[in-house]
Coordinates of C-alpha atoms and ligand atoms in Angstrom, one line a residue:
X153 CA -93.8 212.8 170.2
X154 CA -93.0 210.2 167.6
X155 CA -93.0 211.8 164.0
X156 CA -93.2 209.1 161.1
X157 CA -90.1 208.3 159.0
X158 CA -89.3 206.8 156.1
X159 CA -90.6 203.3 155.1
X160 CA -86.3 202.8 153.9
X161 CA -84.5 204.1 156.7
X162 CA -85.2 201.1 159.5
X163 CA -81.8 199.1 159.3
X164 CA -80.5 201.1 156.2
X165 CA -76.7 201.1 155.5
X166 CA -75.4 204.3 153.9
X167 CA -72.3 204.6 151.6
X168 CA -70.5 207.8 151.7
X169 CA -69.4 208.7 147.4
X170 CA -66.9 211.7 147.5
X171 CA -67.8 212.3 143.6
X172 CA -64.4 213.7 142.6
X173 CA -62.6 210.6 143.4
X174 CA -64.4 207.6 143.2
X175 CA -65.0 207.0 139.7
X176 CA -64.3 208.8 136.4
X177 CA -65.6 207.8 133.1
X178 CA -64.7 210.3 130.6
X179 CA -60.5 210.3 131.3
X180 CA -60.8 214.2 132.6
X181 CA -59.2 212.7 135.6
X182 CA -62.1 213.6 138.0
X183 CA -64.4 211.4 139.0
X184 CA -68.1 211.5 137.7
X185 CA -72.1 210.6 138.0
X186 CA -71.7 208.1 135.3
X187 CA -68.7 206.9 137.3
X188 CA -71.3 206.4 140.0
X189 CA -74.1 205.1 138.1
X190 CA -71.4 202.3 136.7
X191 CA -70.5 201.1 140.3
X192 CA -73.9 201.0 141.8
X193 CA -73.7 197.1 141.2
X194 CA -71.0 197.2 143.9
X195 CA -72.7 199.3 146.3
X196 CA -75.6 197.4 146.6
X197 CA -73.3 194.3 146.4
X198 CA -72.1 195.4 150.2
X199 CA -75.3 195.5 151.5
X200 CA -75.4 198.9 151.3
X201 CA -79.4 200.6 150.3
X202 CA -78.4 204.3 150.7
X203 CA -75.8 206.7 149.2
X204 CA -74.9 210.1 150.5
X205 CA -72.9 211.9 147.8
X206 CA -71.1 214.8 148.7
X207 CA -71.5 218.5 147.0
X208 CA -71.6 217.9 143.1
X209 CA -73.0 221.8 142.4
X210 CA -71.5 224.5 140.8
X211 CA -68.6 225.8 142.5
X212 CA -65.1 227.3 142.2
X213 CA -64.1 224.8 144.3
X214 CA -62.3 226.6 147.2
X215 CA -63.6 224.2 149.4
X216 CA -64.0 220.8 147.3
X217 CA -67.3 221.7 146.6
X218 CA -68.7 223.2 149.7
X219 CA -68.7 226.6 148.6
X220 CA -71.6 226.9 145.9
X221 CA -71.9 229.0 143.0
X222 CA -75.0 227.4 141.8
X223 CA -77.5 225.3 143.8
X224 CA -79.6 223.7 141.2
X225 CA -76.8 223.0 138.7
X226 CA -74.3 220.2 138.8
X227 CA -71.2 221.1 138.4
X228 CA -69.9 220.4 134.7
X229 CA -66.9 218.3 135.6
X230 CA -69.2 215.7 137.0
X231 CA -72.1 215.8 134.5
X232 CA -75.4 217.5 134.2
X233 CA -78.7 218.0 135.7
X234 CA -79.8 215.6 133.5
X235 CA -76.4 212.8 134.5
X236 CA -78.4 213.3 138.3
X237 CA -81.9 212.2 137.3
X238 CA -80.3 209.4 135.5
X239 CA -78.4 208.5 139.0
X240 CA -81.5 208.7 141.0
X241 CA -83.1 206.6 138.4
X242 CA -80.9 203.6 138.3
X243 CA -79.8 203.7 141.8
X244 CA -83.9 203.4 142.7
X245 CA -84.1 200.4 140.0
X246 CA -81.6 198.7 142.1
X247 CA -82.8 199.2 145.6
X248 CA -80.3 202.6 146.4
X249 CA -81.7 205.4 148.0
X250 CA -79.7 208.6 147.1
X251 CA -79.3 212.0 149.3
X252 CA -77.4 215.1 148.4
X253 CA -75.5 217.2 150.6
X254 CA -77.2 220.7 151.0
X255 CA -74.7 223.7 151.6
X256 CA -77.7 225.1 153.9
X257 CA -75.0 228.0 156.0
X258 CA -73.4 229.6 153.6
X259 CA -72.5 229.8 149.8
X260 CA -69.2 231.0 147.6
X261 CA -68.6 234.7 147.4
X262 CA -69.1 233.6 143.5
X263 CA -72.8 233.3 143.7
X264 CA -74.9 235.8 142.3
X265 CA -76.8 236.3 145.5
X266 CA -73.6 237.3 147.1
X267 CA -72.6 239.3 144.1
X268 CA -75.3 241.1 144.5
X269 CA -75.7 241.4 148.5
X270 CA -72.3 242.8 148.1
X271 CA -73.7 245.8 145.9
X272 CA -74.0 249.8 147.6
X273 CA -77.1 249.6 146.5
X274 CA -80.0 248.2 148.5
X275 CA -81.6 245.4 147.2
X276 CA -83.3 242.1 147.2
X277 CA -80.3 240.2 148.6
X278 CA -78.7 243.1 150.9
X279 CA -80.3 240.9 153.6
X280 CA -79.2 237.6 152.5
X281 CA -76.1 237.8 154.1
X282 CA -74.7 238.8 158.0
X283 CA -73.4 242.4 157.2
X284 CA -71.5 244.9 160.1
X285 CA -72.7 248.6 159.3
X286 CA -69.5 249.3 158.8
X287 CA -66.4 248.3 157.2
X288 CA -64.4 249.9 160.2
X289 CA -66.8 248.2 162.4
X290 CA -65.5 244.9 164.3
X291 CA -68.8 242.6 164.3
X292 CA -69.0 241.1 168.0
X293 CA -68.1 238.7 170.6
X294 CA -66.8 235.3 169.1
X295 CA -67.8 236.6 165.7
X296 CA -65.2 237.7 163.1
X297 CA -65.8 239.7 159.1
X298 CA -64.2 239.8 156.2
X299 CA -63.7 243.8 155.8
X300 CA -62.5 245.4 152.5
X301 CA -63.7 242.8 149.8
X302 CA -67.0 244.4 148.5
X303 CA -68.0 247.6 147.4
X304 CA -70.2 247.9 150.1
X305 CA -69.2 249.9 153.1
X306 CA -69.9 246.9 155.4
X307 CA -67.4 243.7 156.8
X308 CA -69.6 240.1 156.4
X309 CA -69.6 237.3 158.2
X310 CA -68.1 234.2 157.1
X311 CA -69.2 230.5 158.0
X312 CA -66.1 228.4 157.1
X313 CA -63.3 230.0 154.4
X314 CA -63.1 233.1 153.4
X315 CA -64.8 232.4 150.7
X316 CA -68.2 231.1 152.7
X317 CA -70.0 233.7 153.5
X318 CA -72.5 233.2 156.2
X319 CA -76.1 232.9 155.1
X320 CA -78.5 235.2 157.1
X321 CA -80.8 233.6 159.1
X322 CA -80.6 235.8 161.9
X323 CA -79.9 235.4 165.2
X324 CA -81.4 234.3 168.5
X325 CA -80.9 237.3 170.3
X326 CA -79.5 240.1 168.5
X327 CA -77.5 242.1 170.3
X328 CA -78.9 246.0 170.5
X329 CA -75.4 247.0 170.5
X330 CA -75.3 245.3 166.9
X331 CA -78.2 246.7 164.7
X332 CA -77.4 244.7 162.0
X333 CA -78.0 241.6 163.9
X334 CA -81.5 241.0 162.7
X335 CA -84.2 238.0 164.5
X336 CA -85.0 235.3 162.2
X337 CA -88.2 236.9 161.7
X338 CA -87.0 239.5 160.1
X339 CA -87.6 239.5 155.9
X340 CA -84.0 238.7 155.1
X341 CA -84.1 235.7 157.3
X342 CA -87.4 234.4 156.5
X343 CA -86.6 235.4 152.5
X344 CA -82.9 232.9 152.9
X345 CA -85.0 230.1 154.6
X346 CA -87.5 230.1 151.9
X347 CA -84.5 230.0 149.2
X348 CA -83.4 226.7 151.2
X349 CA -86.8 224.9 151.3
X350 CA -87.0 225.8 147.5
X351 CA -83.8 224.2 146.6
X352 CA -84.6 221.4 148.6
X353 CA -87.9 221.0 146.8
X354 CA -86.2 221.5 143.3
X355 CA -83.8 218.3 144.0
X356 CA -86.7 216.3 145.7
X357 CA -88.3 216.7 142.5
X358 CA -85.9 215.5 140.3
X359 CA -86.0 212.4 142.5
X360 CA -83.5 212.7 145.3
X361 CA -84.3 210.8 148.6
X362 CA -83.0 213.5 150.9
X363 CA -79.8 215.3 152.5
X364 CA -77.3 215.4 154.6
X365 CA -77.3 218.7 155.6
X366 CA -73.7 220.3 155.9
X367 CA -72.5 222.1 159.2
X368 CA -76.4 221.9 160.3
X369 CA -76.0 223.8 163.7
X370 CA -74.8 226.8 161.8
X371 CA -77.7 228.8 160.4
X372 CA -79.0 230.7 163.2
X373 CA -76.4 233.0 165.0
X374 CA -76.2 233.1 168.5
X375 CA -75.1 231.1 171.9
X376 CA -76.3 228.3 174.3
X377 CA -79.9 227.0 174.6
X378 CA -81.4 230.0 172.7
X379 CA -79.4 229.1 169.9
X380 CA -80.9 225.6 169.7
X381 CA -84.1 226.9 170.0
X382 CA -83.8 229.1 167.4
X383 CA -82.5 225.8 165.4
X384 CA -85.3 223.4 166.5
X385 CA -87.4 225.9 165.0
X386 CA -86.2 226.5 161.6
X387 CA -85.6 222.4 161.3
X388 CA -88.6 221.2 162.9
X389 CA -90.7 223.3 160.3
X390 CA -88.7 221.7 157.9
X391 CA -89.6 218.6 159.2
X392 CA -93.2 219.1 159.5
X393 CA -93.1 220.0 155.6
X394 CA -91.0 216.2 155.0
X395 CA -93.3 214.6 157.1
X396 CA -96.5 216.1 155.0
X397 CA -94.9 216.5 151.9
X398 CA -92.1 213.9 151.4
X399 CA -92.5 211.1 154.0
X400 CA -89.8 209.2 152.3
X401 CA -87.5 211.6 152.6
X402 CA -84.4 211.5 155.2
X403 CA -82.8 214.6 156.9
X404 CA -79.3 213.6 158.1
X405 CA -77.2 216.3 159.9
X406 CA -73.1 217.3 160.2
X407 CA -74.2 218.6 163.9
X408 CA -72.5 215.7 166.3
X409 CA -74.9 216.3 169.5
X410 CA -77.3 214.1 168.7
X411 CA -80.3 215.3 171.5
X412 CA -80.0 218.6 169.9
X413 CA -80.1 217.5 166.5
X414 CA -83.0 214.7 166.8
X415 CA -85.1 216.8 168.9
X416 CA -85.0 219.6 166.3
X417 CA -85.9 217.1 163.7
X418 CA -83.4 215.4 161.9
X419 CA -84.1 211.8 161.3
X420 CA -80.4 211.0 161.8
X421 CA -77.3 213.2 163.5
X422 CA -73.7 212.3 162.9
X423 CA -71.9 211.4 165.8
X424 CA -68.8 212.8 164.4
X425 CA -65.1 214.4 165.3
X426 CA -66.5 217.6 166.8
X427 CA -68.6 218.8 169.4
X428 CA -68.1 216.5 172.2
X429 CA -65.0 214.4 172.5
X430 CA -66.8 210.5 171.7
X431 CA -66.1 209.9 168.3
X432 CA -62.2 210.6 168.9
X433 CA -61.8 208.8 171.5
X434 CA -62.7 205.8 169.8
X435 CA -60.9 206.1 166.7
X436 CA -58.4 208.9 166.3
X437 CA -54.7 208.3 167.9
X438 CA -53.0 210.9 168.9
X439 CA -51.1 213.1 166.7
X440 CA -53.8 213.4 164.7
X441 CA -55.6 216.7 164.4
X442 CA -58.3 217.4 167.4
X443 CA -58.0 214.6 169.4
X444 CA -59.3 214.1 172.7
X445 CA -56.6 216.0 175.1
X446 CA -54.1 213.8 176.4
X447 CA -55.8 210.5 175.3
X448 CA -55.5 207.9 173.2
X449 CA -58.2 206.0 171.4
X450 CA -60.1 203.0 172.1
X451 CA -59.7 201.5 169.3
X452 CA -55.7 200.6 169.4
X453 CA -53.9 197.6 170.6
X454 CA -51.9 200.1 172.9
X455 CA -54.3 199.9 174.9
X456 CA -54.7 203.6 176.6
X457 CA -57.6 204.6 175.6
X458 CA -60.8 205.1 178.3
X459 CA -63.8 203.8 176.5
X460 CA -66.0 205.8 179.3
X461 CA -65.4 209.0 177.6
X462 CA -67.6 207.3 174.9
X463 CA -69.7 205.2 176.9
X464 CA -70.8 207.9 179.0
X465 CA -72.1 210.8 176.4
X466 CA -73.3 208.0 174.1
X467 CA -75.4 206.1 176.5
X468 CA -77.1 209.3 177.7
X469 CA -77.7 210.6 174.2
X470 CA -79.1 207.2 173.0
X471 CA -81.5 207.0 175.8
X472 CA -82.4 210.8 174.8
X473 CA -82.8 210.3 171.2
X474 CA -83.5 206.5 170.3
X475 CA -86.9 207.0 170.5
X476 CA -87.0 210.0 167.9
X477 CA -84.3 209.3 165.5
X478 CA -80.9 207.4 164.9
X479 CA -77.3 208.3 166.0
X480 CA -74.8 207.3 162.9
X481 CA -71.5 206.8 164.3
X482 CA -69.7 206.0 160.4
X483 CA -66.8 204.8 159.4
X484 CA -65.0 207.8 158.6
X485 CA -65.6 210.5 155.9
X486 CA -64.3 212.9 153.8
X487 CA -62.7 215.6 156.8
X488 CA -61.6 212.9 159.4
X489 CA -58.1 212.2 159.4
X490 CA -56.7 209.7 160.1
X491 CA -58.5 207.0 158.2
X492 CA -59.9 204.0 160.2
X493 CA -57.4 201.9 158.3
X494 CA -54.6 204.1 160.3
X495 CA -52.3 202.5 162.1
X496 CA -54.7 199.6 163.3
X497 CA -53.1 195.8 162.1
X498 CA -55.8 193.9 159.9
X499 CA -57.0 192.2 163.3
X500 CA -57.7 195.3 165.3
X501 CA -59.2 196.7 162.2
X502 CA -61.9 194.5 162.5
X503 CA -62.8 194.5 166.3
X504 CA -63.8 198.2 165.3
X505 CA -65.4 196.9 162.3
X506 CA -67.4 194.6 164.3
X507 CA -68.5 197.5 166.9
X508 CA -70.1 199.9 163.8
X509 CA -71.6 197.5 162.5
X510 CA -73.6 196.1 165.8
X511 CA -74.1 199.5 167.3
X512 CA -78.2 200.8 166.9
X513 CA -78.6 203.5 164.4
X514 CA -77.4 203.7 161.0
X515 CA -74.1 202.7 159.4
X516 CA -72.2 204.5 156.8
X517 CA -69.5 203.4 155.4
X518 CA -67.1 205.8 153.6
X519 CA -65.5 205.1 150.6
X520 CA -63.0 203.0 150.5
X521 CA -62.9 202.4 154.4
X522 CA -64.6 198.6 153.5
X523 CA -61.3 197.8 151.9
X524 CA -59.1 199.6 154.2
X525 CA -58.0 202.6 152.2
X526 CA -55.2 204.4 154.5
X527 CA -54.7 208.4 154.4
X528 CA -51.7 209.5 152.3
X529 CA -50.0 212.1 154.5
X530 CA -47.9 214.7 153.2
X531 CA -50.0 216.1 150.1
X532 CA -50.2 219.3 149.2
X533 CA -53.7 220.6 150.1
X534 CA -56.1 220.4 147.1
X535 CA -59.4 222.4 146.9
X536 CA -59.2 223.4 150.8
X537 CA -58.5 220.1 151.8
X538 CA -55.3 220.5 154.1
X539 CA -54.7 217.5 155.9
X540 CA -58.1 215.9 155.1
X541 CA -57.0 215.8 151.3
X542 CA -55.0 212.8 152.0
X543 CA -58.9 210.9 153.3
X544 CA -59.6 211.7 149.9
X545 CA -57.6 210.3 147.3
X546 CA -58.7 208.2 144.3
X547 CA -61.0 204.7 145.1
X548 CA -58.7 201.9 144.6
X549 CA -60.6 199.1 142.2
X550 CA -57.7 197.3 140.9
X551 CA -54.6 196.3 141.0
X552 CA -53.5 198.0 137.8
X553 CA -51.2 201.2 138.0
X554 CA -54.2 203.8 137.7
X555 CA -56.1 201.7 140.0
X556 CA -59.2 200.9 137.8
X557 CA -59.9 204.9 138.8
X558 CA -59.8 206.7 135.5
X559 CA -58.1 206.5 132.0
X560 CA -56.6 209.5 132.3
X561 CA -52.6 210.0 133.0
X562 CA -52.0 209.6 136.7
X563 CA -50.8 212.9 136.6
X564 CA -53.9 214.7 135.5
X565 CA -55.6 212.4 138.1
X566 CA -57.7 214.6 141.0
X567 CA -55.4 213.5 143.5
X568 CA -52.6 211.1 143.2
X569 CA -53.2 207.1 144.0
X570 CA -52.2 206.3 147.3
X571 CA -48.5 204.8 146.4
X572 CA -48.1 202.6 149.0
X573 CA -47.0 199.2 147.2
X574 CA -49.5 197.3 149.8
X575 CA -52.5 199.8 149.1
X576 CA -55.7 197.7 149.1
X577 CA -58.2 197.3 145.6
X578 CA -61.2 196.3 145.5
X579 CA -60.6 193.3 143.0
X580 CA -57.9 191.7 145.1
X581 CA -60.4 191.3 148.0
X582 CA -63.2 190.5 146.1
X583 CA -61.2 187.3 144.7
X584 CA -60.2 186.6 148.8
X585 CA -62.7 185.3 150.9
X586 CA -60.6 186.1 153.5
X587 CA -60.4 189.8 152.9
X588 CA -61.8 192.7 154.9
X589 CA -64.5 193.4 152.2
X590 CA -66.2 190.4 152.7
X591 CA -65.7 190.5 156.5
X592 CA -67.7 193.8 156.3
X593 CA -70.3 192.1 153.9
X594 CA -70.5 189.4 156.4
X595 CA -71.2 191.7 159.2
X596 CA -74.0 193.9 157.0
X597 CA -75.3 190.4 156.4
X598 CA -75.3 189.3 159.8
X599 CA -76.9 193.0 160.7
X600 CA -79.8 192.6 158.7
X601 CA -80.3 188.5 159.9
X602 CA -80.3 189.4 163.5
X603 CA -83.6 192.1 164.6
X604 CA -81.5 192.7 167.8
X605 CA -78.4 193.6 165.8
X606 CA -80.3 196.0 163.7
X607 CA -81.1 199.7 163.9
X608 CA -84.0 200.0 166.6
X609 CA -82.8 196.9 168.3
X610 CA -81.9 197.9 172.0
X611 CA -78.7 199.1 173.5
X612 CA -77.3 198.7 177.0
X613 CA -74.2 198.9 177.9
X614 CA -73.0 195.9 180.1
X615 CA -69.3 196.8 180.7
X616 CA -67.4 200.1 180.2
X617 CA -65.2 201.3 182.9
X618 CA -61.7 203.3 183.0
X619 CA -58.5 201.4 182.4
X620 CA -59.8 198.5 181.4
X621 CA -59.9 198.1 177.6
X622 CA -63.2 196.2 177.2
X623 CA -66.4 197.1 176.3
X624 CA -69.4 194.6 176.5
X625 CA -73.0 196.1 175.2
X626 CA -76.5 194.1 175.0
X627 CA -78.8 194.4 171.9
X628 CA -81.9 193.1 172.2
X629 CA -85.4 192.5 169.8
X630 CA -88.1 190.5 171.4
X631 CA -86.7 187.5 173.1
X632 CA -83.2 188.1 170.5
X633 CA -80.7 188.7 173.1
X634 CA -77.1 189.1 171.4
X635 CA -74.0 190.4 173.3
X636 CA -71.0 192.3 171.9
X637 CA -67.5 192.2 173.9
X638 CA -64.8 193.8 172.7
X639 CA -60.9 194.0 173.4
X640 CA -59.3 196.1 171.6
X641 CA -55.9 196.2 173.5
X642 CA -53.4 193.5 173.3
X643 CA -54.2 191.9 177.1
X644 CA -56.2 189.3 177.7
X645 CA -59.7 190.0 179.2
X646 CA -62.7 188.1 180.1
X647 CA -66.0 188.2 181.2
X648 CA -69.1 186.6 182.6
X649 CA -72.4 186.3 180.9
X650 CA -74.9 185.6 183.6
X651 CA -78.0 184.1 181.8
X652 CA -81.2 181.8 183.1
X653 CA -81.0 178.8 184.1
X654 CA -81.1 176.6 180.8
X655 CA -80.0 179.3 178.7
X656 CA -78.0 178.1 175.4
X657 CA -75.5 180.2 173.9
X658 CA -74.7 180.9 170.2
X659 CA -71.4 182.4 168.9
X660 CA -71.8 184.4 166.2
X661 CA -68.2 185.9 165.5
X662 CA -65.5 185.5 167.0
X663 CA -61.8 186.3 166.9
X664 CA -58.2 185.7 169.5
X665 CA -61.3 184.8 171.9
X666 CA -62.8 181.5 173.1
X667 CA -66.0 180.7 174.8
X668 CA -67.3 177.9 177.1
X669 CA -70.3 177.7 178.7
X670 CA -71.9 175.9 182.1
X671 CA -74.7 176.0 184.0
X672 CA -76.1 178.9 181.9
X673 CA -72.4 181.3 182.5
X674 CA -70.7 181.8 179.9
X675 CA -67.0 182.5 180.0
X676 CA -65.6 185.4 177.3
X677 CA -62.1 184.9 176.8
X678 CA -60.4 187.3 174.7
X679 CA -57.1 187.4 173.8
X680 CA -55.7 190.2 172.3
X681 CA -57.7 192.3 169.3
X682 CA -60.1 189.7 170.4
X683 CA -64.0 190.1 170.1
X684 CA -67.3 187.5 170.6
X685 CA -70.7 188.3 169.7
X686 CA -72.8 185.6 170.9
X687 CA -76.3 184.8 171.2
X688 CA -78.3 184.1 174.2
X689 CA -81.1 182.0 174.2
X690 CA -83.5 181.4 176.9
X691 CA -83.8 178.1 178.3
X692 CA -87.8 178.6 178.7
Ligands
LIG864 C1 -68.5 220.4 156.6 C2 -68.0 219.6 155.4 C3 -66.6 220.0 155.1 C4 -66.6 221.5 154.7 C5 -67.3 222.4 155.8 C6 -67.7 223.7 155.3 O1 -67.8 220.2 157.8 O2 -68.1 218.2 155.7 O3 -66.0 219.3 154.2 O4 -65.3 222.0 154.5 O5 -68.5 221.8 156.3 O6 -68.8 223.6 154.4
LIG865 CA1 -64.6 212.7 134.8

């Protein structure tokens, strides 16, 4: 069934804003919403007609903001309410669509509906929450509680930290064994979901354009397909209510199985660094956190990777899904480690550049990954960041020693600069038409010329195959017919385009590749980081 979607979404291009450091205006050393309001101009100036801005609610801040105290308040070190309307205001004046990112699993021990679940007493939020019976009770299989923090005689269930404690939405089949495990028709459940479709209603109001909802597989308990179904339920009802009530809204989710996610109704699923092993083994070397087991990526001159491990779950989730919704493979964001920058020379950082950005589905481009911001290993974790706090260090705008990010002293800043003496800004590049910001302007520019290149154009892919490191894909619009080849590795590669007789060809971009052309078969030459896009034309 094909559900209506926002009039915005076709061939949008998101940019990901980690509030805390990308701009602060009032020299507190964090950044802030006016901070964001002030670079808008630049956002839009990428090409960019979407913003997804991570947590900015009240929150100790145990997990950077993931961990809510309050979810209709904005947490005072980045403004107010009223600092958020203004946002949604002037982003919409300028063509920006803006989403927020909804906590929906689970919120800080600190809020009062946790305060109070945690009570002896009974009452109205006992339920909200995924309590044992017991303290001395171990919950179940695969599951694990937090036993000894509350007064109540009960362990509970976390989501993430500690300090998350699950949300109760029940679970798919409880477990007789367990009699706290309640079905999602029970009035705890049903009670939590309609505290999520209020908040969600209270931000729409003020003028938001949607959410990225955080760890989106999480809310219902349980395993395998009745899991899902239990999740299809609770977000396709949330999508029938979008579709009715806020047609213009998106629904993007952290889940990174996109047939799961789409079918249950999200307009857009992340195809991320979890869940299936595609994303990492395009972009993540090894060494690096949960990389694909023994591999290497794609994406690296060394040339080891085996672009089949992507090709193969991709191609059978695109066919599943493009139909529905859109698969968003971005950039990077705010937990991968390392940065797309990482250990890729200028040159190879572009061949990957040039796949995101002529893949269907929607871009997103995190911050900072459009000039080539690196990760600075070795920090001490800030606000449960671990190893992902050095993906999240201040935006880099200028040259100057504090980076154009804030007044403040550097060493009140949220994080320190990256103190690389190459680190890239944002002013350099702009002044270098040779830089990798206007190569990914160029490439959002050439996205939104070329239908086929675009969101709904189609996808096949030509070449893909083990130990060899190119990949080739089609995208087609009409009678647009545009083909992609890349060569990541540092061999040299070609191919054969077979076309019809008469057929003209067109490159688009190129680079370290050459292409000639006779009797309509054209001959991809690719040196190495080499890639072509070219244009087919019929001869007809
Ligand atoms: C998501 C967020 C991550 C957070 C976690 C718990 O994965 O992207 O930053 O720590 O959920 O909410
Ligand atoms: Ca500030």
């Amino acid at each position: 069934m094909k559900r209506p979607q926002p009039s915005w979404l076709r061939n949008s291009i998101f940019y990901e804003i980690y509030p805390q450091s990308f701009r602060d205006t009032n020299g507190d050393g964090i950044g802030d919403l006016p901070g964001i309001v002030e670079k808008l101009d630049y956002v839009r100036s990428l090409g960019c007609n979407a913003i997804w801005l991570n947590p900015c609610f009240e929150s100790p801040f145990g997990d950077a903001g993931y961990d809510v105290s309050d979810f209709r308040k904005v947490a005072p070190r980045y403004g107010t309410n009223e600092d958020l309307r203004h946002l949604f205001e002037e982003a919409h004046a300028k063509g920006l669509r803006v989403i927020l990112d909804l906590v929906a699993g689970h919120t800080s021990v600190e809020h009062p509906w946790f305060k109070e679940s945690s009570r002896h007493e009974r009452n109205p939020y006992s339920d909200y929450y995924i309590w044992t019976s017991s303290v001395w009770e171990a919950p179940a299989e695969e599951m694990f509680a937090i036993r000894g923090s509350a007064e109540r005689n009960a362990g509970f269930v976390p989501n993430f930290f500690h300090f998350q404690p699950a949300l109760n939405y029940g679970f798919a089949e409880p477990d007789p064994k367990f009699p706290w495990q309640q079905p999602p028709s029970a009035a705890g459940p049903r009670a939590v979901k309609q505290e999520l479709l209020d908040i969600m209603r209270f931000w729409l109001d003020l003028g938001c354009d949607g959410f990225r909802v955080d760890m989106a597989e999480s809310l219902v308990k349980g395993k395998g397909q009745a899991k899902i179904d239990a999740m299809v339920a609770i977000w396709s009802e949330v999508r029938d209510w979008f579709d009715r009530d806020w047609p213009e809204a998106v629904l993007i989710s952290e889940w990174s199985k996109p047939q799961a996610a789409i079918w249950a109704g999200f307009h857009v699923d992340f195809l991320i660094h979890f869940g299936q092993p595609a994303y990492n083994s395009l972009f993540r070397a090894q060494g690096f956190g949960d990389v694909v087991p023994g591999g290497q990526s794609f994406f690296s001159s060394e040339g080891k990777g085996d672009i089949t491990i992507f090709s193969d779950y991709y191609d059978k989730a695109y066919a599943a899904t493009k139909d529905l919704g859109y698969i968003s493979i971005p950039t990077g964001n705010h937990d991968i480690v390392p940065r797309l920058a990482d250990a890729r020379t200028a040159e190879e950082l572009r061949v990957a550049m040039v796949f995101l950005f002529t893949m269907p589905g929607i871009p997103v481009i995190y911050q900072g990954d459009e000039i080539g911001m690196r990760h600075v290993p070795g920090l001490p974790s800030k606000e449960g960041g671990y190893e992902r706090t050095g993906s999240r260090t201040p935006m880099l705008w200028d040259a100057s020693p504090k980076a154009g990010f804030s007044g403040a002293d550097t060493a009140r800043f949220y994080l320190p600069l990256d103190p690389s003496v190459e680190r890239p800004n944002v002013q350099a590049q702009e002044s270098d038409s040779l830089s990798l910001l206007h190569f990914v302007r160029h490439l959002i520019a050439q996205r939104s010329k070329y239908p086929a290149l675009g969101s709904d154009g189609g996808y096949r892919t030509l070449h893909a195959k083990a130990g060899v490191n190119l990949l080739v894909y089609e995208r087609t619009q009409g009678e647009e017919r545009i083909i992609v080849a890349l060569n990541p590795s540092a061999e040299r590669i070609s191919y054969k385009i077979e076309a019809e007789t008469k057929a003209s060809f067109e490159v688009l971009l190129s680079q370290n590749s050459a292409f000639t052309s006779e009797n309509s078969v054209g001959l991809l030459c690719l040196n190495g980081a080499g890639y072509l896009v070219v244009k087919v034309s019929s001869g007809l």
